[in-house]
Short mmCIF file of C-alpha atoms and ligand atoms in Angstrom, two decimals:
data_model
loop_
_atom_site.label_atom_id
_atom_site.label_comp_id
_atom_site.label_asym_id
_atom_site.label_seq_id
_atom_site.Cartn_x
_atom_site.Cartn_y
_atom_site.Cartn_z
CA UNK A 1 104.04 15.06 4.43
CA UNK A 2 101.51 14.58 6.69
CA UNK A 3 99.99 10.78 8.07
CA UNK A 4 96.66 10.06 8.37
CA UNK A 5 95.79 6.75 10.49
CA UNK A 6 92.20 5.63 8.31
CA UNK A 7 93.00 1.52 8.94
CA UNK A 8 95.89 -0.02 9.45
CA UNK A 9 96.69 -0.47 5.82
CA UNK A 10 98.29 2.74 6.28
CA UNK A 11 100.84 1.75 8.61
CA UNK A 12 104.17 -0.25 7.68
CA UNK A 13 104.87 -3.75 10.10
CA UNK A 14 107.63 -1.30 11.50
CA UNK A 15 105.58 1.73 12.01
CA UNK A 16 102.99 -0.78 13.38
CA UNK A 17 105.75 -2.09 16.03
CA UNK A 18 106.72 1.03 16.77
CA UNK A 19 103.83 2.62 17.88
CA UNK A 20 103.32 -0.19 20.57
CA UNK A 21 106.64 0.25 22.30
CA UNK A 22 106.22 4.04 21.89
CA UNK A 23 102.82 3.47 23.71
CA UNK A 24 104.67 0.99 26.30
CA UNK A 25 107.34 3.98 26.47
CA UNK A 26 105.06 6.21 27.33
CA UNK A 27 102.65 4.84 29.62
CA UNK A 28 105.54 4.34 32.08
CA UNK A 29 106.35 7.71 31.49
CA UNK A 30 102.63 8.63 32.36
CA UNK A 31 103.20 6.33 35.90
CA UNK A 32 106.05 8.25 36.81
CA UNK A 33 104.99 12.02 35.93
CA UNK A 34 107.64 12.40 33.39
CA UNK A 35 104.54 12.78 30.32
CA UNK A 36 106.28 15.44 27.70
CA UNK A 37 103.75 18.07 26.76
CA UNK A 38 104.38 17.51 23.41
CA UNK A 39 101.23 18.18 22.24
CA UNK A 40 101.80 21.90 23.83
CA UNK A 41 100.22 24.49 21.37
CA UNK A 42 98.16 21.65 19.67
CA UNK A 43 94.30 21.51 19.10
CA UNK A 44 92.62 18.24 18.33
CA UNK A 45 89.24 18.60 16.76
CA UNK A 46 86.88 15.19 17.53
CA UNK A 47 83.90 14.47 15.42
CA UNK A 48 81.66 11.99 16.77
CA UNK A 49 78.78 10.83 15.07
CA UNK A 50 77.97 7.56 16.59
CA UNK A 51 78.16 6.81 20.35
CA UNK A 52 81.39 6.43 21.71
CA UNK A 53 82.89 5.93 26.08
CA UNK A 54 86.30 4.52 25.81
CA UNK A 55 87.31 5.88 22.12
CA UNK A 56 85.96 9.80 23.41
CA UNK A 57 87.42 10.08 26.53
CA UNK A 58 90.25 8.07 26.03
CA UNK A 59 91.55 10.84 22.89
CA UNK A 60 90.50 13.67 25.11
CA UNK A 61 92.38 12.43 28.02
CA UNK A 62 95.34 11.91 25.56
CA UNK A 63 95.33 15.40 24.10
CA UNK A 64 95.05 16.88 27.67
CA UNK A 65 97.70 14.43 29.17
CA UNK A 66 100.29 15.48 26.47
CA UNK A 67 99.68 19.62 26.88
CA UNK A 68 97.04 19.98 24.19
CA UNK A 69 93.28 20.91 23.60
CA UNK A 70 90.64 18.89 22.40
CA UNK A 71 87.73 20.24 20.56
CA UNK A 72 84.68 17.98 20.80
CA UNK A 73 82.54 18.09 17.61
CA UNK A 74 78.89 16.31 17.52
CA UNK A 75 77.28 16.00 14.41
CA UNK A 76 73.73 18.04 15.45
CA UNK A 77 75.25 20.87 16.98
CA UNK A 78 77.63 21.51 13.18
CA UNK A 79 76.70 21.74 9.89
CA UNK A 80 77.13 18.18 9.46
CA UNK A 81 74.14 17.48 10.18
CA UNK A 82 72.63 19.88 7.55
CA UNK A 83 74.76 17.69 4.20
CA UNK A 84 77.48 20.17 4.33
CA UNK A 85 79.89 18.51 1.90
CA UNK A 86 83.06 16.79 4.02
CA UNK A 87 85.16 17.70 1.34
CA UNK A 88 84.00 21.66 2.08
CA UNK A 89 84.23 20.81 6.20
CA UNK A 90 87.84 18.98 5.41
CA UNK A 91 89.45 22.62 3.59
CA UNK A 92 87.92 25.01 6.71
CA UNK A 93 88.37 23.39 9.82
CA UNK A 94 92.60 22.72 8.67
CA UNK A 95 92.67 26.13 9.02
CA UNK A 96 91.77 25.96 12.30
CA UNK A 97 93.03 23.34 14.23
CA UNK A 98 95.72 20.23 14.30
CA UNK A 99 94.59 16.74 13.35
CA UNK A 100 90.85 15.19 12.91
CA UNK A 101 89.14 12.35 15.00
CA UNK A 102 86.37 11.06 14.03
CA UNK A 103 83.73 8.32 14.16
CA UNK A 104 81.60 8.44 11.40
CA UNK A 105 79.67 5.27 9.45
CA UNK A 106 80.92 5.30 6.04
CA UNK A 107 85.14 4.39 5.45
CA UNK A 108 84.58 6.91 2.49
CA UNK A 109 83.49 10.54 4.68
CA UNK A 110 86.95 9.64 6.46
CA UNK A 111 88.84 8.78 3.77
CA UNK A 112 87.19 12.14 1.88
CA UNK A 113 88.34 14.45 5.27
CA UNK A 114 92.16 13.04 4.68
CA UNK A 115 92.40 13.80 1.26
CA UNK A 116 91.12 17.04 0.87
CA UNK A 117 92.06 18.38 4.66
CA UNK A 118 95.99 19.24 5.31
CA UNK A 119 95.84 17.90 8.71
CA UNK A 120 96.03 14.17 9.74
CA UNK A 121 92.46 12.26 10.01
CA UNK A 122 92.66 9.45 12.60
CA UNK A 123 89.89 7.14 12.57
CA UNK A 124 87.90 6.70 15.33
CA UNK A 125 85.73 3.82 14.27
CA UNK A 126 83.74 3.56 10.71
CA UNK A 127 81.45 1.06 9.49
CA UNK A 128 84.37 -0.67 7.98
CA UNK A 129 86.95 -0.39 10.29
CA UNK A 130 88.42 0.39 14.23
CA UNK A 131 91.97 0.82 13.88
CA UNK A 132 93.10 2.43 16.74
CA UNK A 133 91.23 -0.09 18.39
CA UNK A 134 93.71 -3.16 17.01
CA UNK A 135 96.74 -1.37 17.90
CA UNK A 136 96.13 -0.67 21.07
CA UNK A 137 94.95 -4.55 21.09
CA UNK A 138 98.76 -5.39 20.55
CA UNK A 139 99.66 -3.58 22.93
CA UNK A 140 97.98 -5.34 25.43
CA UNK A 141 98.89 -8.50 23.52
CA UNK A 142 102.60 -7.49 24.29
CA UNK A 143 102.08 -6.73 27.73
CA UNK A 144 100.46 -10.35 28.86
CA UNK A 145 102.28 -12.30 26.40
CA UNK A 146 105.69 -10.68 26.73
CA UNK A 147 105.46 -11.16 22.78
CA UNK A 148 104.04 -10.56 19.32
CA UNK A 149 105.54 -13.42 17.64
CA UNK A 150 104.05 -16.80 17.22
CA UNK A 151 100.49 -15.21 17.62
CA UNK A 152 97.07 -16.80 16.88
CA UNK A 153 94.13 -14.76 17.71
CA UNK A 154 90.59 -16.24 17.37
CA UNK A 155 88.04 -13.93 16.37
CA UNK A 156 84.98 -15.51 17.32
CA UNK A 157 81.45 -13.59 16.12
CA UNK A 158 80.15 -11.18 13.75
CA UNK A 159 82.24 -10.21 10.74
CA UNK A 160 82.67 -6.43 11.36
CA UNK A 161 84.24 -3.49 11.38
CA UNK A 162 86.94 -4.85 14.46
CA UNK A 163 87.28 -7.86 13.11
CA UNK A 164 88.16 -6.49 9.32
CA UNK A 165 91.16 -4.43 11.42
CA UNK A 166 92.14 -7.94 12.69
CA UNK A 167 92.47 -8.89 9.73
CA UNK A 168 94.54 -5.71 8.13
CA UNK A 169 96.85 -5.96 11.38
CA UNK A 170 97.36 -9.97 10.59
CA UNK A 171 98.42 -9.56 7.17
CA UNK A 172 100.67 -6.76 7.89
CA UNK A 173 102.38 -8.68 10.92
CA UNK A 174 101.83 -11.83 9.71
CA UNK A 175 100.43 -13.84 12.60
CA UNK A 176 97.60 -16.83 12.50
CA UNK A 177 94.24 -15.62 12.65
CA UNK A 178 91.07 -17.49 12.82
CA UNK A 179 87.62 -15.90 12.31
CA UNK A 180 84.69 -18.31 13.50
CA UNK A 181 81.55 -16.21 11.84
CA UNK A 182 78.03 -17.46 11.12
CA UNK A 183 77.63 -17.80 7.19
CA UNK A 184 76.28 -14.61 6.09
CA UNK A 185 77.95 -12.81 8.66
CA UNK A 186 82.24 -12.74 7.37
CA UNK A 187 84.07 -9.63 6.96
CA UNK A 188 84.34 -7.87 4.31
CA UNK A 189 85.41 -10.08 1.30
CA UNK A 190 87.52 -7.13 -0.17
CA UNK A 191 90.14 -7.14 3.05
CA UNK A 192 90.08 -11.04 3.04
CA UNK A 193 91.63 -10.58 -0.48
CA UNK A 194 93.94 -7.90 -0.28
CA UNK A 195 94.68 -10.16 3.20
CA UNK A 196 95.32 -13.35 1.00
CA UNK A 197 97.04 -11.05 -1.73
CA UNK A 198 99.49 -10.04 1.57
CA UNK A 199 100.94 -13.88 1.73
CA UNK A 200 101.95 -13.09 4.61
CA UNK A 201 99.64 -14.92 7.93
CA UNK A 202 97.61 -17.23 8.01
CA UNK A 203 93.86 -16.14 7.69
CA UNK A 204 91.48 -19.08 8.52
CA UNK A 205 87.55 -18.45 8.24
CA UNK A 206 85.41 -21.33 9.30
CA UNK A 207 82.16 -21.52 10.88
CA UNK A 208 83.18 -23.29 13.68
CA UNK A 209 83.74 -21.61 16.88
CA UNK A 210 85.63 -24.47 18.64
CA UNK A 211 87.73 -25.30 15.60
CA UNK A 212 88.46 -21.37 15.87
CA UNK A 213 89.63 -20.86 19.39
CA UNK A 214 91.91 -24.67 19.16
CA UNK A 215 95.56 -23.41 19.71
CA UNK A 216 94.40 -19.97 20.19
CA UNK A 217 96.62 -17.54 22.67
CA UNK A 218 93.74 -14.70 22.49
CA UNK A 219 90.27 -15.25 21.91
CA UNK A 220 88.02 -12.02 21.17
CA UNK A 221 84.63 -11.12 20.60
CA UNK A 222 82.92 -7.79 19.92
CA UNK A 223 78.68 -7.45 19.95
CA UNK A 224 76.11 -9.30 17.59
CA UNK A 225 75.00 -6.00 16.09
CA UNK A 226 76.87 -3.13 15.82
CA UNK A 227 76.30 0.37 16.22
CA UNK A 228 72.90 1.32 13.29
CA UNK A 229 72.46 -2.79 13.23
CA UNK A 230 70.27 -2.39 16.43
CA UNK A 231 67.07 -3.05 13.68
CA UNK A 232 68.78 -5.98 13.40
CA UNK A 233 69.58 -6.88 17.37
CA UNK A 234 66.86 -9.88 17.83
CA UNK A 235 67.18 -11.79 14.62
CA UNK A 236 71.41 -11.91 15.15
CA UNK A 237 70.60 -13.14 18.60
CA UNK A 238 69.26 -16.09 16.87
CA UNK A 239 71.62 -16.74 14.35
CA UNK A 240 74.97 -16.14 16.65
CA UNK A 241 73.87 -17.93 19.23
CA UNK A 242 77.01 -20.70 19.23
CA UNK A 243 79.09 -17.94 18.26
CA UNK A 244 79.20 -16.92 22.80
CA UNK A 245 82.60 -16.94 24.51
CA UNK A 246 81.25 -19.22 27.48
CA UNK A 247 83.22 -21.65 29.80
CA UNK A 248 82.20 -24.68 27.43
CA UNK A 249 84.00 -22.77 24.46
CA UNK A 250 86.89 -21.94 26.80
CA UNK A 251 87.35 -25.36 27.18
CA UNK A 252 88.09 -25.94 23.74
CA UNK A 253 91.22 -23.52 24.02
CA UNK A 254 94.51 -23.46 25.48
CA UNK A 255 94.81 -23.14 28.84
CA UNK A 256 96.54 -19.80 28.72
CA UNK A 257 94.35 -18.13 26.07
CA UNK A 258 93.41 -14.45 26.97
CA UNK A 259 89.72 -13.43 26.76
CA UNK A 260 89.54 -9.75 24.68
CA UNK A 261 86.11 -7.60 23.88
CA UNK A 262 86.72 -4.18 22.58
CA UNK A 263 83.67 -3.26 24.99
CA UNK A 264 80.72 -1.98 25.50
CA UNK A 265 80.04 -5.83 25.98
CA UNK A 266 76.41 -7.08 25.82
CA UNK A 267 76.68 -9.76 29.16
CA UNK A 268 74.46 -13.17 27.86
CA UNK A 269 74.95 -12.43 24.30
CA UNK A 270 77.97 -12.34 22.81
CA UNK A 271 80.17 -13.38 26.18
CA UNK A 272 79.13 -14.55 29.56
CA UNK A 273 78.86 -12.50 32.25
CA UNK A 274 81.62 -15.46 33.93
CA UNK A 275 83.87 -15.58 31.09
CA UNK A 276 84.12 -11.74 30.92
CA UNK A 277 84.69 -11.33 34.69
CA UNK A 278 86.64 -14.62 34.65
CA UNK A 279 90.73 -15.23 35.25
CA UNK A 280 91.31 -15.06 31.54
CA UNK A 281 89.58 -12.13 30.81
CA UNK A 282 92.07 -8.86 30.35
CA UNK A 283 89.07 -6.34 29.10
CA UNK A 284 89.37 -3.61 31.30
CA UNK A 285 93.48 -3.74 30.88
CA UNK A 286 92.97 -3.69 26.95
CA UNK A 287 90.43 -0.61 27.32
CA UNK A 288 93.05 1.27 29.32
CA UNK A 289 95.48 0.80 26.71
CA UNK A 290 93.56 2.76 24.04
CA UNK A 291 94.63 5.93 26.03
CA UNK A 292 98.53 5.08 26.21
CA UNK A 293 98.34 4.05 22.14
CA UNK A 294 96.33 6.96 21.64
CA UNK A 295 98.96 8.84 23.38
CA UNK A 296 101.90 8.00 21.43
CA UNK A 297 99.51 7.87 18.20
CA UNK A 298 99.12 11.88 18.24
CA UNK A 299 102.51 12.28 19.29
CA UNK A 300 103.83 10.60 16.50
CA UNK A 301 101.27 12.25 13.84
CA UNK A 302 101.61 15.90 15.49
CA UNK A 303 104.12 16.41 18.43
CA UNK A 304 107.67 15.39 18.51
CA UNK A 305 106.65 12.97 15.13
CA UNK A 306 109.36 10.40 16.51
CA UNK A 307 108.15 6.61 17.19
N1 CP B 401 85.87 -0.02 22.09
C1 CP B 401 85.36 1.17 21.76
O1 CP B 401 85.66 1.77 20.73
O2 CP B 401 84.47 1.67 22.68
P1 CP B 401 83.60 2.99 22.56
O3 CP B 401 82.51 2.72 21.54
O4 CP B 401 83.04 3.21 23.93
O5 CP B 401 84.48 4.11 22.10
N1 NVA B 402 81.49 -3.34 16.33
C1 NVA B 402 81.12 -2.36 17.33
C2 NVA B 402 82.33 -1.84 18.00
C3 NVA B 402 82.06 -0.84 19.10
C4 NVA B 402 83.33 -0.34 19.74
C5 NVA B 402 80.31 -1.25 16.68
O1 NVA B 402 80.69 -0.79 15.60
O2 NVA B 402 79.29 -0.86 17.25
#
């Protein structure tokens, strides 16, 4: 049966674990030339309808690292862009190719292109959710850390589609997570229930940003207003204004705590310009890590299939 990565909900805690030492596996093999091709044969159609740097060329340079084609897919220059029903686009372009990326706004075209398509649909970032962007998170968690275990991540910001993957990822691994977000502004109420209906983590929303990052070994922030929020760009400024990673907040952590932004990173809003170029910031490690993740993500949904 095929797999389809559309959040992390679809991924066991071993599946989960797996994928992040198949990632570590693999990016050593990457270091030392010994890559298999084993996406040799293999076409990987990506559909991107919202803006995307590290998520694009990170799955292209996957496809091509492992011995496979990627097909880049924009929304104007397909029939997407004149309504063509997803369900329709899902049962023609199976025929064609290997497995689906894409970045699209609502959870429900991606979840539509899984169920009607016979190919595996990875998601690439939706309204809702950023998957791929949380595992490859752990990995770099792994890396710095040595360790998952005994984790507590501070999410520190706007309630949105990264943080709602935080959230999945704690209640599947069951580590401590604390989301600081203005009132108004918390995830999606719907994964904080199916989180608390987990019982497994500890999920702490509070509107305190200190209280948040207190006993904290990663602190991470993503922008105010997310991709079609930029409408809504000025009046967030505003009302997320205590919600910046700055040295002051820093202060309020552990000395050891790790700085995280999934990038692109608005300098002065959401995170200083000194925090994010500081000692504790790892950003540019965790955006090279969505490549090796990616990696051993399409190897595991379409090459050799082992993790
Ligand atoms: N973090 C992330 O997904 O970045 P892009 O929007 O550049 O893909
Ligand atoms: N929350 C951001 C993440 C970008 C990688 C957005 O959706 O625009």
């Amino acid at each position: 049966m095929k797999r389809d990565l559309l959040s992390i909900r679809d991924l066991t805690k071993d599946e989960i674990l797996g994928l992040v030492s198949k990632a570590g596996r693999m990016k050593e093999e990457l270091a030392s030339g010994k890559l298999p091709r084993t996406l040799a044969g293999k076409i990987v159609g990506l559909i991107f309808l919202k803006p995307s740097t590290r998520t694009r060329i990170s799955f292209e340079a996957a496809v091509y690292r492992l011995g496979g084609q990627a097909m880049f897919i924009t929304g104007q220059d397909s029939q997407i862009s004149r309504q063509e029903p997803t369900a329709d686009m899902a049962r023609v372009i199976e025929r064609y190719i290997d497995a689906i990326v894409i970045r699209t706004f609502a959870q429900s075209e991606v979840e539509e292109l899984a169920r009607y398509g016979r190919i595996p649909v990875v998601n690439a970032l939706t309204d809702h959710s950023h998957p791929c962007q949380i595992l490859a998170d752990l990995l770099t968690i792994k890396e710095k850390r040595g360790s998952l275990d005994n984790l507590t991540v501070a999410w520190v910001g706007d309630g949105n589609n990264v943080a709602n993957s935080w959230i999945n990822t704690a209640a599947r691994l069951g580590f401590s997570l604390n989301l600081a977000c203005p009132r108004g502004y918390e995830p999606d109420a719907k994964v904080l229930e199916w989180a608390a209906s987990e019982r497994i983590g500890k999920i702490v929303l509070t509107t305190d940003a200190r209280q948040a990052v207190k006993g904290a070994d990663i602190i991470y922030t993503d922008v105010w207003a997310s991709m079609g929020q930029e409408g809504e760009a000025a009046q967030r400024k505003e009302i997320f204004r205590s919600y910046q990673i700055n040295a002051e907040l820093l202060s309020a952590a552990p000395s050891h705590a790790l700085v995280f932004h999934c990038l692109p990173a608005h300098r002065g809003e959401e995170i200083t310009d000194e925090v994010l170029e500081g000692p504790q910031s790892v950003v540019f490690d965790e955006a090279e890590n969505r490549l090796h993740l990616q990696m051993a993500l399409l190897d595991w949904l379409i090459g050799s299939k082992g993790l």
